[in-house]
PDB file of C-alpha atoms in Angstrom:
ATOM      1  CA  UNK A   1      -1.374 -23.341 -49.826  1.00 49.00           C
ATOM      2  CA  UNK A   2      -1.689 -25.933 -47.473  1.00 42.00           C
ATOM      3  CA  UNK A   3       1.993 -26.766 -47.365  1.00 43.00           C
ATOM      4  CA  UNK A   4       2.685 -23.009 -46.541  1.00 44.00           C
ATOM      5  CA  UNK A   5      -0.199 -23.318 -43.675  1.00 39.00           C
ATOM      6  CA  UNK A   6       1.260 -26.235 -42.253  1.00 36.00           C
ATOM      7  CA  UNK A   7       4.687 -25.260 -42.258  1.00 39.00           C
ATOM      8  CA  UNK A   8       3.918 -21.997 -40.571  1.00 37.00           C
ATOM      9  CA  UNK A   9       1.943 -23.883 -37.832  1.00 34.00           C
ATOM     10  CA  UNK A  10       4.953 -26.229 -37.526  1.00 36.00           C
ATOM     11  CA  UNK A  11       7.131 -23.533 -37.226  1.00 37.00           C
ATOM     12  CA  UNK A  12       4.896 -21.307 -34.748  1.00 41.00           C
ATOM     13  CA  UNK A  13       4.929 -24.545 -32.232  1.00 38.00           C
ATOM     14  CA  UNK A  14       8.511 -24.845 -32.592  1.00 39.00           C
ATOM     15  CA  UNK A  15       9.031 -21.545 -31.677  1.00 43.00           C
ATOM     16  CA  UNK A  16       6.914 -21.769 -28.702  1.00 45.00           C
ATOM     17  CA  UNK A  17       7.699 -24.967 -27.685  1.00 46.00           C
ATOM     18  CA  UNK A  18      11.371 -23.315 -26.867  1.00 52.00           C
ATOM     19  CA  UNK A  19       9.616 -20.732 -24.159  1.00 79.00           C
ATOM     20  CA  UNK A  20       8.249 -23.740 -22.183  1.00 90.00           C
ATOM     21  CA  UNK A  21       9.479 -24.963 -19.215  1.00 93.00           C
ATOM     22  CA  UNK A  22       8.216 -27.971 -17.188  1.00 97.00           C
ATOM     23  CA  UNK A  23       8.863 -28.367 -13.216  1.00 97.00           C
ATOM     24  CA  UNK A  24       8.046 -29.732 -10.177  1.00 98.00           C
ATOM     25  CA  UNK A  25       8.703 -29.005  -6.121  1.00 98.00           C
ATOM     26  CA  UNK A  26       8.010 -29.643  -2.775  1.00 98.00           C
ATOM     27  CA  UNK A  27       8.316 -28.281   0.519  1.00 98.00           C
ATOM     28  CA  UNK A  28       6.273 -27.062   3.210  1.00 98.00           C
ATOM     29  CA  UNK A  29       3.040 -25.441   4.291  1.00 98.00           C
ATOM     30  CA  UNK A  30       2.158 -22.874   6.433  1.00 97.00           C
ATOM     31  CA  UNK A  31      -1.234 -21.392   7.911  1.00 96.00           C
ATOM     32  CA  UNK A  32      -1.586 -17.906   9.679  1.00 94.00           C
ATOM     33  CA  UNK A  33      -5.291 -17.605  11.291  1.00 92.00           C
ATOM     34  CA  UNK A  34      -6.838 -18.174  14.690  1.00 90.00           C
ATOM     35  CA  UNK A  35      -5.542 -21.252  16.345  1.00 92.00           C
ATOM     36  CA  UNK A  36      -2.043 -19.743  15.469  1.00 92.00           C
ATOM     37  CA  UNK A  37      -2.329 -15.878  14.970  1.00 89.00           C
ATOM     38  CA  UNK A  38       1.806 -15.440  13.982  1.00 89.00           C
ATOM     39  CA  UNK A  39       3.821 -17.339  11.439  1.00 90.00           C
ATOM     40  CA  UNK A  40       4.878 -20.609  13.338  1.00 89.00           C
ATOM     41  CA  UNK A  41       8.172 -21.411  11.149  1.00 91.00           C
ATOM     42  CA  UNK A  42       8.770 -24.563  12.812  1.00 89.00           C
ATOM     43  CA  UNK A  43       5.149 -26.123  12.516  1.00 89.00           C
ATOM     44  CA  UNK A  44       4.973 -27.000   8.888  1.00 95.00           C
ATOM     45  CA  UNK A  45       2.384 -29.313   6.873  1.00 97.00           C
ATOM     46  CA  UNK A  46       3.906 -30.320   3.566  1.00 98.00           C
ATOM     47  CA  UNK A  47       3.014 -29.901  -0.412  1.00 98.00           C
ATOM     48  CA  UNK A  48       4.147 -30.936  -3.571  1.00 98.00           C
ATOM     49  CA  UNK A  49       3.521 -28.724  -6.915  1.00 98.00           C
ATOM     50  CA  UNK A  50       4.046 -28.822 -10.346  1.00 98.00           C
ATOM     51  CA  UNK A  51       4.045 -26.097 -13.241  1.00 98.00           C
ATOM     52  CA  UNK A  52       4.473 -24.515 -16.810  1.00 97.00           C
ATOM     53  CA  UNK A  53       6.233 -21.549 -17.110  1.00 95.00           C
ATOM     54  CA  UNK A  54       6.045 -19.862 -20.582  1.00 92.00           C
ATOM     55  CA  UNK A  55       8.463 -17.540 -20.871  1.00 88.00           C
ATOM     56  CA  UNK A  56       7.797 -14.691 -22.743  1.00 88.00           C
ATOM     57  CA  UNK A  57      10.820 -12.318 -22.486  1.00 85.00           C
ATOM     58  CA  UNK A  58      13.753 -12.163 -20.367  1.00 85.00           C
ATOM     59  CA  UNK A  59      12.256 -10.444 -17.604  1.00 90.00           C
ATOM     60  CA  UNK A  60       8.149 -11.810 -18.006  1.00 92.00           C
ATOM     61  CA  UNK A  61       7.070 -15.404 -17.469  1.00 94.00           C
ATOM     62  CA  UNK A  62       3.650 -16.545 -17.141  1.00 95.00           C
ATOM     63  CA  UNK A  63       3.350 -19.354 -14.750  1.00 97.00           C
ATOM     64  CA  UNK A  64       0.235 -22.611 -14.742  1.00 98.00           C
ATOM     65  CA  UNK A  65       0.860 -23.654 -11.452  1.00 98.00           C
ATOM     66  CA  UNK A  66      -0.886 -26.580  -9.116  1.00 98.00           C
ATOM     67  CA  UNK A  67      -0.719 -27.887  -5.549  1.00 98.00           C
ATOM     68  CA  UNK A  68      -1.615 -30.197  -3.507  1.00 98.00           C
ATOM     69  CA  UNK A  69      -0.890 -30.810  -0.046  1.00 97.00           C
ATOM     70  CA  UNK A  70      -1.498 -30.592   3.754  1.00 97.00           C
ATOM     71  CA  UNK A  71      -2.225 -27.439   5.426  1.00 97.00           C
ATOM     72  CA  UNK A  72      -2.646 -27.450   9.240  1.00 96.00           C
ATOM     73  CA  UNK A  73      -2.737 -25.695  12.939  1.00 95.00           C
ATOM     74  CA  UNK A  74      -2.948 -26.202  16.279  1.00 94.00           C
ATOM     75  CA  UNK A  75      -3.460 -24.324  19.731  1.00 92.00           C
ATOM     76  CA  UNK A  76      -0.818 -25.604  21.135  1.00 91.00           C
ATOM     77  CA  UNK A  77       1.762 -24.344  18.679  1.00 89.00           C
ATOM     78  CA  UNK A  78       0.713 -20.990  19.318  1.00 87.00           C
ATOM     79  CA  UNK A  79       2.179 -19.691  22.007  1.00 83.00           C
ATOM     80  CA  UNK A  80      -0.957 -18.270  23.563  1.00 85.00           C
ATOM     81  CA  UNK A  81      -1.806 -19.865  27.106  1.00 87.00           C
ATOM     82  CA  UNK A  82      -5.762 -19.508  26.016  1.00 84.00           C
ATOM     83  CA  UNK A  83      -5.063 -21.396  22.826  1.00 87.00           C
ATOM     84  CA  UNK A  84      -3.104 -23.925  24.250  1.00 88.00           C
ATOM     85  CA  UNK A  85      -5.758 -24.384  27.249  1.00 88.00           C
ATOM     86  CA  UNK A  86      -8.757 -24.282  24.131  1.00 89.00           C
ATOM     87  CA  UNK A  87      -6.892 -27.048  22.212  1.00 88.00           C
ATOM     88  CA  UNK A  88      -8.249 -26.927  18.852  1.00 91.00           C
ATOM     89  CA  UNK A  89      -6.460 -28.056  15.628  1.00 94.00           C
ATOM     90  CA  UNK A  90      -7.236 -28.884  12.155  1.00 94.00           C
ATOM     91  CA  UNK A  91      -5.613 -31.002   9.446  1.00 94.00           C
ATOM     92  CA  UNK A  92      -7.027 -29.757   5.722  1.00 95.00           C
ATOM     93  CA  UNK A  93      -6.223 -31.995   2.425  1.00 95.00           C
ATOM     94  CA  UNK A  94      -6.874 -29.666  -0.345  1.00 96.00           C
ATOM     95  CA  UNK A  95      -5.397 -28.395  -3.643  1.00 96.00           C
ATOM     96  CA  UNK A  96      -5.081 -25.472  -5.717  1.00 97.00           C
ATOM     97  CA  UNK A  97      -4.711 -24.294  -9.399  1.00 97.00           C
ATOM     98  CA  UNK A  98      -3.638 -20.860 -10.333  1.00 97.00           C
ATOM     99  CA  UNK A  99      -1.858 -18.747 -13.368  1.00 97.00           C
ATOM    100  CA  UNK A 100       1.257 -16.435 -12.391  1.00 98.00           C
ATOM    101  CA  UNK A 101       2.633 -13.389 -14.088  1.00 98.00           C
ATOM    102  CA  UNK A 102       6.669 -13.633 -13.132  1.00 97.00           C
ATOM    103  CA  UNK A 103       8.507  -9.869 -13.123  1.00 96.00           C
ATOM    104  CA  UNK A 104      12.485 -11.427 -13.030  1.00 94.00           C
ATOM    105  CA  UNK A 105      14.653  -8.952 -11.728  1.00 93.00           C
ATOM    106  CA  UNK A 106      17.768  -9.449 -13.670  1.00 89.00           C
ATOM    107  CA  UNK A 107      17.412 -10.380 -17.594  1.00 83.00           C
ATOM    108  CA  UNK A 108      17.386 -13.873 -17.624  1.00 79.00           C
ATOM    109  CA  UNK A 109      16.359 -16.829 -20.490  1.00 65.00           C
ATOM    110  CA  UNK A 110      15.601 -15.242 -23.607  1.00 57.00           C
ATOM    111  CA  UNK A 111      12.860 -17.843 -26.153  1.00 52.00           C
ATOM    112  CA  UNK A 112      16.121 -19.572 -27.461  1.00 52.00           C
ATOM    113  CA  UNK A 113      17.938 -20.238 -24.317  1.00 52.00           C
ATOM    114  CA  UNK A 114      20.660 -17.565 -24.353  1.00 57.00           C
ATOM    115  CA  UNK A 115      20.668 -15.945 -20.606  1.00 59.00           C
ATOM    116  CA  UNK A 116      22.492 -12.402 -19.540  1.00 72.00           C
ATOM    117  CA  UNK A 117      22.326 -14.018 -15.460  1.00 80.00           C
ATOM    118  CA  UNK A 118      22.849 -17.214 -14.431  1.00 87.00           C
ATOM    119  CA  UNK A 119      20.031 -16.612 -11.383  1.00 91.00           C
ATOM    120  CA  UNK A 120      17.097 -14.056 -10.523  1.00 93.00           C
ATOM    121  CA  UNK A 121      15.358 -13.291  -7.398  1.00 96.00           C
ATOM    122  CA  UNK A 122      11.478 -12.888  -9.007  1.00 97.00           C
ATOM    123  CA  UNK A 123       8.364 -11.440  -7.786  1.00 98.00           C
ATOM    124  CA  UNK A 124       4.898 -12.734  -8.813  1.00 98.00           C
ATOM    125  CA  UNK A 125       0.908 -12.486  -9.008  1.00 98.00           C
ATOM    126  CA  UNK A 126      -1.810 -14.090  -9.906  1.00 98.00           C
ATOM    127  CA  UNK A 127      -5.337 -15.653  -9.265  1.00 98.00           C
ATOM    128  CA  UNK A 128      -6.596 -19.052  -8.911  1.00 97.00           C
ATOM    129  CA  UNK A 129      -8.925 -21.194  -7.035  1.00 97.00           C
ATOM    130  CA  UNK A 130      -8.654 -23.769  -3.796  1.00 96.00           C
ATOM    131  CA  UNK A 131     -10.585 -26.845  -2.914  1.00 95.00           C
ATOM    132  CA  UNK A 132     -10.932 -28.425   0.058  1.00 94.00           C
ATOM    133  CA  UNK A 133     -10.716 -32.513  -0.157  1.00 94.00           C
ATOM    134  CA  UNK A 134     -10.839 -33.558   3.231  1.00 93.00           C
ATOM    135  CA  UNK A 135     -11.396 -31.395   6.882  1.00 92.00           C
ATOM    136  CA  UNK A 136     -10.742 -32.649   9.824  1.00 93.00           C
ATOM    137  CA  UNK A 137     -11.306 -30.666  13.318  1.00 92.00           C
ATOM    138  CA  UNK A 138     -10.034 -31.832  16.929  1.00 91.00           C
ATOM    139  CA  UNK A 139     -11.879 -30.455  20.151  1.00 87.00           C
ATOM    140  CA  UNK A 140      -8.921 -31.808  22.671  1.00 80.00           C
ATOM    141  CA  UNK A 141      -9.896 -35.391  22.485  1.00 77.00           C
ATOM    142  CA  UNK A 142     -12.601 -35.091  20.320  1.00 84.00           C
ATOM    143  CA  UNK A 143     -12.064 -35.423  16.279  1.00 84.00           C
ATOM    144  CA  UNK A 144     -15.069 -35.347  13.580  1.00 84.00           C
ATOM    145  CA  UNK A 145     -13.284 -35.879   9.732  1.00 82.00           C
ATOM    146  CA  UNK A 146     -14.761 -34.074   6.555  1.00 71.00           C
ATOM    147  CA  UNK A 147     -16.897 -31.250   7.671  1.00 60.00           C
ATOM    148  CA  UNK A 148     -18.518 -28.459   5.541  1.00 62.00           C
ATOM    149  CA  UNK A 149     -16.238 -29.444   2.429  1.00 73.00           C
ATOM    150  CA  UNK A 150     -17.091 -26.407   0.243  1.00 72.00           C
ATOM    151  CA  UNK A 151     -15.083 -24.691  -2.697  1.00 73.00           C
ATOM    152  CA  UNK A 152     -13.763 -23.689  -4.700  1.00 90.00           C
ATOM    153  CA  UNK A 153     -13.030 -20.765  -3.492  1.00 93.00           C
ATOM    154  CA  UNK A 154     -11.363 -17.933  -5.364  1.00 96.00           C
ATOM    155  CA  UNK A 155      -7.569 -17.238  -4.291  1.00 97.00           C
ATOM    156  CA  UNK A 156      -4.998 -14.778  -5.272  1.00 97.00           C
ATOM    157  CA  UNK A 157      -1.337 -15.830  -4.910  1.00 98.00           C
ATOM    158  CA  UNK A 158       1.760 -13.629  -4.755  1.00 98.00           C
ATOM    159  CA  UNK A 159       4.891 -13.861  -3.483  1.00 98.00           C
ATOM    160  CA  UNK A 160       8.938 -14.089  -4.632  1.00 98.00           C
ATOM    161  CA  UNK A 161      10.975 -16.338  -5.514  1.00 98.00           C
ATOM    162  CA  UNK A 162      14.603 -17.445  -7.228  1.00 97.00           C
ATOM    163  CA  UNK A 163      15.971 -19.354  -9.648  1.00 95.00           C
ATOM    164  CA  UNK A 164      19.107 -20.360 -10.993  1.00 94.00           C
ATOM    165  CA  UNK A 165      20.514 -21.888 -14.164  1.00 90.00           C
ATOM    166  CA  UNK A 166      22.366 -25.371 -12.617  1.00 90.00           C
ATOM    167  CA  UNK A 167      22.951 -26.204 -16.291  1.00 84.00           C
ATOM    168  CA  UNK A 168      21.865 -25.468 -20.311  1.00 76.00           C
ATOM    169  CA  UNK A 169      18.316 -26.782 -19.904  1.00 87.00           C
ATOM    170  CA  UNK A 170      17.914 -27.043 -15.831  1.00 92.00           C
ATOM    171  CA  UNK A 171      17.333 -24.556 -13.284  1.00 93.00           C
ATOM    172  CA  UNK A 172      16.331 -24.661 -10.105  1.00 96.00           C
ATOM    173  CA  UNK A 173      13.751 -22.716  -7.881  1.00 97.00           C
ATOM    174  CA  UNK A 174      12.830 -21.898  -4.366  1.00 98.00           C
ATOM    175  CA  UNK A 175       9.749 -19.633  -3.967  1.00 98.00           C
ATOM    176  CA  UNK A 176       7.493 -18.688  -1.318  1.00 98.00           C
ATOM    177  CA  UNK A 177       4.088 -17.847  -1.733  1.00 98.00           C
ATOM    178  CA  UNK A 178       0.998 -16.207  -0.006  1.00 97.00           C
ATOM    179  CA  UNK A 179      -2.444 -17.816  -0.955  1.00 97.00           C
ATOM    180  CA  UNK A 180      -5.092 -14.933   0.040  1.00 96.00           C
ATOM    181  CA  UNK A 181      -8.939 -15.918   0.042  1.00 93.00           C
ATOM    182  CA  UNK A 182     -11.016 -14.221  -1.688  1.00 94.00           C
ATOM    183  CA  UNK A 183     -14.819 -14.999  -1.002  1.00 89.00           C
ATOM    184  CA  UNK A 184     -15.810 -13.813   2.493  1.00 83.00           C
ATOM    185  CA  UNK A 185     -17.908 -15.742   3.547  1.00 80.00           C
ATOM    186  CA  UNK A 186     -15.195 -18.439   3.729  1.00 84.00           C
ATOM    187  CA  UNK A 187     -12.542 -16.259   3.894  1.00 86.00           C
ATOM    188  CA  UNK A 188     -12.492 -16.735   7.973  1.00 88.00           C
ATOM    189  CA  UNK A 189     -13.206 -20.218   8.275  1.00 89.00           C
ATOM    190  CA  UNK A 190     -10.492 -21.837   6.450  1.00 92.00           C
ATOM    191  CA  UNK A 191      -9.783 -22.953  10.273  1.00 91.00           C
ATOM    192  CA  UNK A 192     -12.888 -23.639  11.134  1.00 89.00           C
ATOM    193  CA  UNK A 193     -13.150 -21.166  13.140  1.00 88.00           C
ATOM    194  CA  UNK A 194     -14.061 -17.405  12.622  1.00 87.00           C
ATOM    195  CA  UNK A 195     -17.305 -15.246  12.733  1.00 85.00           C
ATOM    196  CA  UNK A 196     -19.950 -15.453  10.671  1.00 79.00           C
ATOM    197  CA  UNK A 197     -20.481 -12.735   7.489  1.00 76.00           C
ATOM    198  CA  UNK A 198     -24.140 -12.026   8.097  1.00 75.00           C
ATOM    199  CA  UNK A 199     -24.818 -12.238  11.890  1.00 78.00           C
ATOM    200  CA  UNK A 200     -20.926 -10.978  13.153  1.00 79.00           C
ATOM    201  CA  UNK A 201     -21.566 -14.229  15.299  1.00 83.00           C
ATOM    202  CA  UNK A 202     -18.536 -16.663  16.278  1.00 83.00           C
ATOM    203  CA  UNK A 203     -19.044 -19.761  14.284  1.00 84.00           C
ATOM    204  CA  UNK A 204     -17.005 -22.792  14.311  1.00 84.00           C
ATOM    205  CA  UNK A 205     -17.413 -26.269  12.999  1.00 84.00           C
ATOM    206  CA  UNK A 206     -15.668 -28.101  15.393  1.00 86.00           C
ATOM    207  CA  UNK A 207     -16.794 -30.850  18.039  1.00 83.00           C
ATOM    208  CA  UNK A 208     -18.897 -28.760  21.505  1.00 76.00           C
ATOM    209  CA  UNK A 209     -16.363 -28.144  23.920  1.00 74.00           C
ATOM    210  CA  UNK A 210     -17.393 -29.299  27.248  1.00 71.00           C
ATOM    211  CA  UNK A 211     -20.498 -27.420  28.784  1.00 67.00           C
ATOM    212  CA  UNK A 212     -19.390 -27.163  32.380  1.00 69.00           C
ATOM    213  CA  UNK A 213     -15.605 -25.827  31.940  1.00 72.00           C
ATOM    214  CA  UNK A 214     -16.358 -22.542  33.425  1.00 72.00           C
ATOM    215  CA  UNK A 215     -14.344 -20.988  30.503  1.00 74.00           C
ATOM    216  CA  UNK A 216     -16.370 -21.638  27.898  1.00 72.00           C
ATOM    217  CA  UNK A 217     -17.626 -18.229  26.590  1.00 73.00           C
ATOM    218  CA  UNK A 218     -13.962 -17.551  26.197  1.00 73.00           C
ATOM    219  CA  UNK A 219     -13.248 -20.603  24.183  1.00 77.00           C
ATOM    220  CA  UNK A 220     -16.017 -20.124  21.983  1.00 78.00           C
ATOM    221  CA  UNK A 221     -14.469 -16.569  20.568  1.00 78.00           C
ATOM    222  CA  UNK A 222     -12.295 -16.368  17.569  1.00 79.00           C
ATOM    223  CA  UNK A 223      -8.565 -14.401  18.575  1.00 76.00           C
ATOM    224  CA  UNK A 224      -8.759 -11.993  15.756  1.00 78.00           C
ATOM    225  CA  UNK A 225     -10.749 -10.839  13.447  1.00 78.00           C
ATOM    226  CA  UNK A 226      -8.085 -10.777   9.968  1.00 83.00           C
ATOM    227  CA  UNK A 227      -8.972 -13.166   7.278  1.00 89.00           C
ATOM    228  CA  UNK A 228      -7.031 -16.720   7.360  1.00 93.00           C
ATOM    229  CA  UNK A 229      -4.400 -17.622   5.323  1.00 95.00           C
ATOM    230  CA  UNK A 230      -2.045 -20.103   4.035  1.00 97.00           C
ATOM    231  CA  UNK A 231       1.286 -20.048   2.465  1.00 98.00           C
ATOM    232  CA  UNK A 232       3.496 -22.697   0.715  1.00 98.00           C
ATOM    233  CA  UNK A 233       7.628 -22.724   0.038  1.00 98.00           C
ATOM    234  CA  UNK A 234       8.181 -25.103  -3.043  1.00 98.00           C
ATOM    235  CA  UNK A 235      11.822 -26.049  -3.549  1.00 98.00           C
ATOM    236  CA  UNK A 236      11.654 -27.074  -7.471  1.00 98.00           C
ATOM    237  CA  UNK A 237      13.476 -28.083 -10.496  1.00 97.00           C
ATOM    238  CA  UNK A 238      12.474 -27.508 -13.962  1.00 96.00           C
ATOM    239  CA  UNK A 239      13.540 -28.292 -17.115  1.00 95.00           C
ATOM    240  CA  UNK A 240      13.193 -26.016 -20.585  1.00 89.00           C
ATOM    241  CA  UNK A 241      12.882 -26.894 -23.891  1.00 84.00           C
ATOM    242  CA  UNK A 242      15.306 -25.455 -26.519  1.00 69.00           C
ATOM    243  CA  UNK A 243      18.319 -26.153 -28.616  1.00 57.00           C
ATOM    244  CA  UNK A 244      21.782 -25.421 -26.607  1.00 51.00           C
ATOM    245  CA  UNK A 245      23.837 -22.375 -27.379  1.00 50.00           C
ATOM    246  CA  UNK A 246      27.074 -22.091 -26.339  1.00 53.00           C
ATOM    247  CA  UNK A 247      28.059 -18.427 -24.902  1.00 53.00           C
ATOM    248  CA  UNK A 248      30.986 -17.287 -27.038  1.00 51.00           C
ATOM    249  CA  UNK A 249      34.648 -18.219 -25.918  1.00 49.00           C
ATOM    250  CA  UNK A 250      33.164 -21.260 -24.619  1.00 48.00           C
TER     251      UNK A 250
END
């Protein structure tokens, strides 16, 4: 009896052990919020993640995914004269940890490594958490360095990505993703900057701007009121675990 039990686990691992898939990426962060209310492509931070993807059929994966990284904005890069006169930025260290549900578009790996495509664009979902390790806020020439570190905060990720079979047991991957906050009262001050949930009252937790610039009601006032936000495009390779088939004629 026990030989049976243990040859069935053996053989239960085994068979799993072929759906996994280690990997790794990096590339670079983005935030959307008020110091920069568009999506500034050419004023990246920069983060580095790495995953298991299980993959359960040829068109379902489910994804354990973490990153860590640099997100970051800045008046200037706005392209709003008020901004860029208010001069506020941030630089937030944090990292995240989430699980993914993957929906591939074209059948792709089945459990023992056979594929019908050699690449899929993908589009995926899921919910995690974020944690702030370090804040730091500039007031023009004024900096203060780990304010109100709070978390974690509930996030849900989505986005779409691709991937593509370089070899038997390789593939590559570039994905971007959308990392939504979920708790409200933080929701608006990933920045530092936003209104408060209770009183509807700017808050901000940056150094005072000066008291005499005749401007300063204005620079006081958040630009919008939509919920911050910060996105990541990981270039990655991964590797899966299996036995090689050959495709017939091959």
């Amino acid at each position: 009896m026990l030989k049976k039990t243990l040859l069935f686990l053996f053989i239960s691992y085994f068979s799993f052990a072929q759906k996994l898939e280690i990997g790794s990426g990096l590339g670079p962060t983005y935030y959307k919020g008020d110091l920069q209310p568009t999506f500034r492509v050419f004023s990246p931070s920069i983060g580095t993640n790495a995953f298991v993807r299980y993959n359960a059929s040829k068109v379902i994966s489910i994804k354990a995914n973490a990153m860590v990284g640099f997100v970051s904005g800045n008046d200037y890069n706005s392209g709003n004269a008020l901004n860029k006169y208010r001069g506020l930025k941030f630089y937030n260290t944090l990292w995240d940890y989430n699980g993914q549900i993957e929906y591939n578009f074209l059948n792709f790996r089945t459990h023992n490594g056979r594929y019908e495509h050699q690449w899929t664009p993908y589009l995926f979902g899921g919910f995690g958490n974020s944690q702030f390790l370090r804040r730091k806020y500039s007031t023009r020439n004024v900096t203060t360095t780990n304010s109100v570190i709070s978390g974690p905060d509930p996030i849900l990720p989505f986005g779409i990505g691709y991937k593509k079979i370089v070899n038997g047991k390789w593939n590559f991957g570039v994905e971007f993703s959308t990392r939504v906050l979920l708790r409200k009262k933080n929701a608006d001050l990933f920045d530092g900057f936003g209104y408060n949930l209770v009183t509807n009252d700017p808050q901000n937790f940056y150094p005072a701007q000066d008291g005499a610039d005749k401007n300063l009601e204005l620079l006081e006032l958040p630009n919008t009121l939509q919920k911050d936000k910060y996105f990541h495009i990981s270039f990655s390779v991964s590797y899966l675990f299996y036995k090689v088939h050959c495709p017939p004629g091959k």
